[in-house]
PDB file of C-alpha atoms in Angstrom:
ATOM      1  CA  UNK T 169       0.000   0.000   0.000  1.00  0.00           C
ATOM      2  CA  UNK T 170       1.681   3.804  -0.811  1.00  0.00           C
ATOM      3  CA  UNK T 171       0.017   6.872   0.595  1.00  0.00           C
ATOM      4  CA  UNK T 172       0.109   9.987  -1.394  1.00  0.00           C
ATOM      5  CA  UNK T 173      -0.780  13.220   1.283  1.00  0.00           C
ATOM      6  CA  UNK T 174      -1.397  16.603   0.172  1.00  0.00           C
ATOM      7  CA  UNK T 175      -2.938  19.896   1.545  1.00  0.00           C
ATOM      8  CA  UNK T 176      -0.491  20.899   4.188  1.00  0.00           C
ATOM      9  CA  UNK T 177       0.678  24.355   4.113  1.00  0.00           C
ATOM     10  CA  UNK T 178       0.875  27.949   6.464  1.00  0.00           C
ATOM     11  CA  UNK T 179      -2.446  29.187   7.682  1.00  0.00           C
ATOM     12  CA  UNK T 180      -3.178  31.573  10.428  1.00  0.00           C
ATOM     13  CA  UNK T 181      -5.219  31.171  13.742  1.00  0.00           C
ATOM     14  CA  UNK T 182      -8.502  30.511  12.813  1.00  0.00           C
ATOM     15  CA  UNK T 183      -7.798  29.539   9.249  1.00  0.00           C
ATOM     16  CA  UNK T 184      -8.567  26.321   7.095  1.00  0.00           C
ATOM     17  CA  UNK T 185      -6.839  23.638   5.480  1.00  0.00           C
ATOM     18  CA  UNK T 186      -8.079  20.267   4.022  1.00  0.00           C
ATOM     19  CA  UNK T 187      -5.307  17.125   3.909  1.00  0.00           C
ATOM     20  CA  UNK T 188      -6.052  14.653   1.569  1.00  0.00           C
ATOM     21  CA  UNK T 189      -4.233  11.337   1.185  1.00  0.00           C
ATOM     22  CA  UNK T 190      -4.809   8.756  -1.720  1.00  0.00           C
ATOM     23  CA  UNK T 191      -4.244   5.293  -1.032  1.00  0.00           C
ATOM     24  CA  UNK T 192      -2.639   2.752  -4.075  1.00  0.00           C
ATOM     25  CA  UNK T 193      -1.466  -0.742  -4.204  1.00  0.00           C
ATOM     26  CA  UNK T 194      -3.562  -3.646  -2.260  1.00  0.00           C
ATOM     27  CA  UNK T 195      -6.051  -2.090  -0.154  1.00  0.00           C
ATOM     28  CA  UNK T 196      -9.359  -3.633  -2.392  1.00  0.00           C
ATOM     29  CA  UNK T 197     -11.118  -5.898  -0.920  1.00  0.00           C
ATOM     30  CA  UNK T 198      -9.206  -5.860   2.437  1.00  0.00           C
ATOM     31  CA  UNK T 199     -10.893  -3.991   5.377  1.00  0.00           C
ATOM     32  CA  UNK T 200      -9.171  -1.294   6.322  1.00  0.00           C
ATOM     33  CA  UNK T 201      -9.136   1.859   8.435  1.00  0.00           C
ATOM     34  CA  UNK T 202      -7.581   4.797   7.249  1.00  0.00           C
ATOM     35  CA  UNK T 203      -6.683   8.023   9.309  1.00  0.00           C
ATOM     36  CA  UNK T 204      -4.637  11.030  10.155  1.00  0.00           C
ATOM     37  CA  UNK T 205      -2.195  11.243  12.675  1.00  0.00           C
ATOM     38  CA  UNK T 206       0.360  14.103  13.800  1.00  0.00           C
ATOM     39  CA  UNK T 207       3.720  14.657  15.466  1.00  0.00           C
ATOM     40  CA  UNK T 208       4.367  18.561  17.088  1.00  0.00           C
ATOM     41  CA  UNK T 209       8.522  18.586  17.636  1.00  0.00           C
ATOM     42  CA  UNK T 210       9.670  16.969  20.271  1.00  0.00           C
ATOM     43  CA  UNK T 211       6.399  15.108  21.374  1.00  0.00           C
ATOM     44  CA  UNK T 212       5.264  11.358  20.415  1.00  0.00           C
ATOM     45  CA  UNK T 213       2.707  10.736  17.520  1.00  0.00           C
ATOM     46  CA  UNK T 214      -0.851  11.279  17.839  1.00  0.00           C
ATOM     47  CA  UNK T 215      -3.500   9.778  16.674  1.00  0.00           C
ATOM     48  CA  UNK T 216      -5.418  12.821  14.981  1.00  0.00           C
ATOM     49  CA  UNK T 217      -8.687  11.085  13.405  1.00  0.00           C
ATOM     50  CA  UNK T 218      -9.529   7.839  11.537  1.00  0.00           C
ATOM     51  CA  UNK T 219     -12.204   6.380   9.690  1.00  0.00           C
ATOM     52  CA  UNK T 220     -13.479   3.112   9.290  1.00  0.00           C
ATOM     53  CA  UNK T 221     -14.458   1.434   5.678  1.00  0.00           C
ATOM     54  CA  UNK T 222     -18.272   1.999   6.585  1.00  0.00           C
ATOM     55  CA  UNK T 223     -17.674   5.418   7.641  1.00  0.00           C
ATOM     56  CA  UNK T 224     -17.448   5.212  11.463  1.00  0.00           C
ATOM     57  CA  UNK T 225     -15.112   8.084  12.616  1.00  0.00           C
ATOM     58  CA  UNK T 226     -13.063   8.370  15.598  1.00  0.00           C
ATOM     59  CA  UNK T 227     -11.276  12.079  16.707  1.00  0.00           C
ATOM     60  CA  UNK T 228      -9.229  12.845  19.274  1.00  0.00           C
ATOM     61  CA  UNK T 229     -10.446  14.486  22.172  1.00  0.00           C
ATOM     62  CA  UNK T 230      -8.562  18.358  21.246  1.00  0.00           C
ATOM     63  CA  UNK T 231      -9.780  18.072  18.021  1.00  0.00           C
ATOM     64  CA  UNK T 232     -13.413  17.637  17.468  1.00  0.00           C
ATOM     65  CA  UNK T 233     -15.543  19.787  16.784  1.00  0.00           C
ATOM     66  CA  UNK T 234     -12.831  21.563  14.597  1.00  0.00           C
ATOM     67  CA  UNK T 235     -11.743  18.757  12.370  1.00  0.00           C
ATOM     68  CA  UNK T 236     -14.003  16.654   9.643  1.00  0.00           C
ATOM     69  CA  UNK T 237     -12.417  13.159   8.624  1.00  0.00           C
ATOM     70  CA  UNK T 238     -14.145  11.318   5.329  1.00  0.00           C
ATOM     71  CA  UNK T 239     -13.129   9.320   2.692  1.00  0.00           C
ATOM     72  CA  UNK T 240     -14.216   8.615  -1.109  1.00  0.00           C
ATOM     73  CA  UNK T 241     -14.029   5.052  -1.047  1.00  0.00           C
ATOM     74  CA  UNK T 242     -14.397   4.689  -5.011  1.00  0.00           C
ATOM     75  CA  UNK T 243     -11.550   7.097  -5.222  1.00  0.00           C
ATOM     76  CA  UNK T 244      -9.286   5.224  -1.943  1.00  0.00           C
ATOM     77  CA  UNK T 245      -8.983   8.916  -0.758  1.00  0.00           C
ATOM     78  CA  UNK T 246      -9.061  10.383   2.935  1.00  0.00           C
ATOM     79  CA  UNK T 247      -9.763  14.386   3.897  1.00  0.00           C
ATOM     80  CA  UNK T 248      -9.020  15.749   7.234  1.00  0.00           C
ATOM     81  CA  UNK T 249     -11.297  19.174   6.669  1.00  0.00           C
ATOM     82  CA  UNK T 250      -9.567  20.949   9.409  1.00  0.00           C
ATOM     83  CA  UNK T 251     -10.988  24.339  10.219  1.00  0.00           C
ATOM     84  CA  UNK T 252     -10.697  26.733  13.460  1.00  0.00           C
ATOM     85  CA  UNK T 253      -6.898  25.918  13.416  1.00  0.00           C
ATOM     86  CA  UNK T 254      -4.927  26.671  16.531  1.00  0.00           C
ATOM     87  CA  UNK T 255      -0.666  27.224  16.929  1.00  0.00           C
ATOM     88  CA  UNK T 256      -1.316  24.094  18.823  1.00  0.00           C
ATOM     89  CA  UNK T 257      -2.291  22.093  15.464  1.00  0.00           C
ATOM     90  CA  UNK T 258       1.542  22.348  14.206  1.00  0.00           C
ATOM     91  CA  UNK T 259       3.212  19.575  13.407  1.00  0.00           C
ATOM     92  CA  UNK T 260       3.718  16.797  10.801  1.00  0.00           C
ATOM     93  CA  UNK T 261       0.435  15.264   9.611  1.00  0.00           C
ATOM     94  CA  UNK T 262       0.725  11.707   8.500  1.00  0.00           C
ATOM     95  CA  UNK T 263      -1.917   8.952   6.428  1.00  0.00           C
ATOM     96  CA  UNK T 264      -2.360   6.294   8.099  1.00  0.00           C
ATOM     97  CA  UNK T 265      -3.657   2.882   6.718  1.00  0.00           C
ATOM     98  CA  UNK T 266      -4.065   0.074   8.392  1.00  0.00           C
ATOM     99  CA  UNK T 267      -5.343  -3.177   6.505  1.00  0.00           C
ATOM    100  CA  UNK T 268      -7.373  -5.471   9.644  1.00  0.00           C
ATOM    101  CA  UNK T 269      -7.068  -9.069   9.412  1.00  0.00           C
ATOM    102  CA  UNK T 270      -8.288 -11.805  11.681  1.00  0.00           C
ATOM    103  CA  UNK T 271      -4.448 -12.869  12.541  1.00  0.00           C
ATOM    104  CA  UNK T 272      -2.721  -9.380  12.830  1.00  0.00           C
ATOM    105  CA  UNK T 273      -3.001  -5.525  11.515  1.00  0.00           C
ATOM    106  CA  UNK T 274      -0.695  -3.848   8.921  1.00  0.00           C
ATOM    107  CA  UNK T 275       0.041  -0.250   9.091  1.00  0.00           C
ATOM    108  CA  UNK T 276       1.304   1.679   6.129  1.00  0.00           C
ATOM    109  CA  UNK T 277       1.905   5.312   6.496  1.00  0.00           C
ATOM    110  CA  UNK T 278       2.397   8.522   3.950  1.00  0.00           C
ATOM    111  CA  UNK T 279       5.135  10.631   3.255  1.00  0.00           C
ATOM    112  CA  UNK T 280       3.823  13.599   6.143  1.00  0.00           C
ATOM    113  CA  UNK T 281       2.887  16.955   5.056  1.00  0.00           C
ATOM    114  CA  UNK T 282       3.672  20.019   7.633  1.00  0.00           C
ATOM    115  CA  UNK T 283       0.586  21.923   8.891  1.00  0.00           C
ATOM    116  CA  UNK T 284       1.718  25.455  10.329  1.00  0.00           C
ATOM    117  CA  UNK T 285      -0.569  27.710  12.156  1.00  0.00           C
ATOM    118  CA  UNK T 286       0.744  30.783  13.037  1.00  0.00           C
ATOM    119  CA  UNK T 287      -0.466  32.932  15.943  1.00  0.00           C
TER     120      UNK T 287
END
């Protein structure tokens, strides 16, 4: 599986941007989650949002309300519609994929794009 993100970019406080990652390779067929995760400088990965193949989402806590995950499933593309953006929201956003099966889970990650929100 390769992940292709896009989107990232400079915004101010309050500002918009919308991620989008396109997934390629061997994820037909499989069940799979796809999401968005993010890593600030010198803190761990996050998990940011993620959503399931039949559309169940998950968010993190510091981010809901202000972020929208969704995904085109015909197109194997994931948004994060992020909007309301705080200096806290900098980092490194990375795709995440991970293909479920019933013995173990596979994760496959993009190339990061940086998100910068300036105060």
């Amino acid at each position: 599986v390769q992940l292709q993100a896009s989107g990232g970019g400079l915004v101010e406080a309050g500002g918009s941007l919308t991620l989008s990652c396109t997934a390629s390779g061997r994820t037909f067929g499989t069940n799979h989650i796809m999401g968005w995760y993010r890593q600030a400088p010198g803190k761990l990965r996050e998990m940011v949002a993620t959503i399931e193949l039949g559309g169940r989402t998950n968010y993190a806590d510091n981010v809901k309300g202000r972020f929208t995950i969704s995904r085109d499933n015909a197109k194997n593309t994931v948004y994060l519609q992020m909007n309301s953006l705080e200096p806290e929201d900098t980092a490194v956003y990375y795709c995440n994929c991970r293909v479920v099966t019933i013995t173990t889970d596979y994760d496959y990650w993009g190339q990061g794009t940086q998100v910068t929100v300036s105060s």
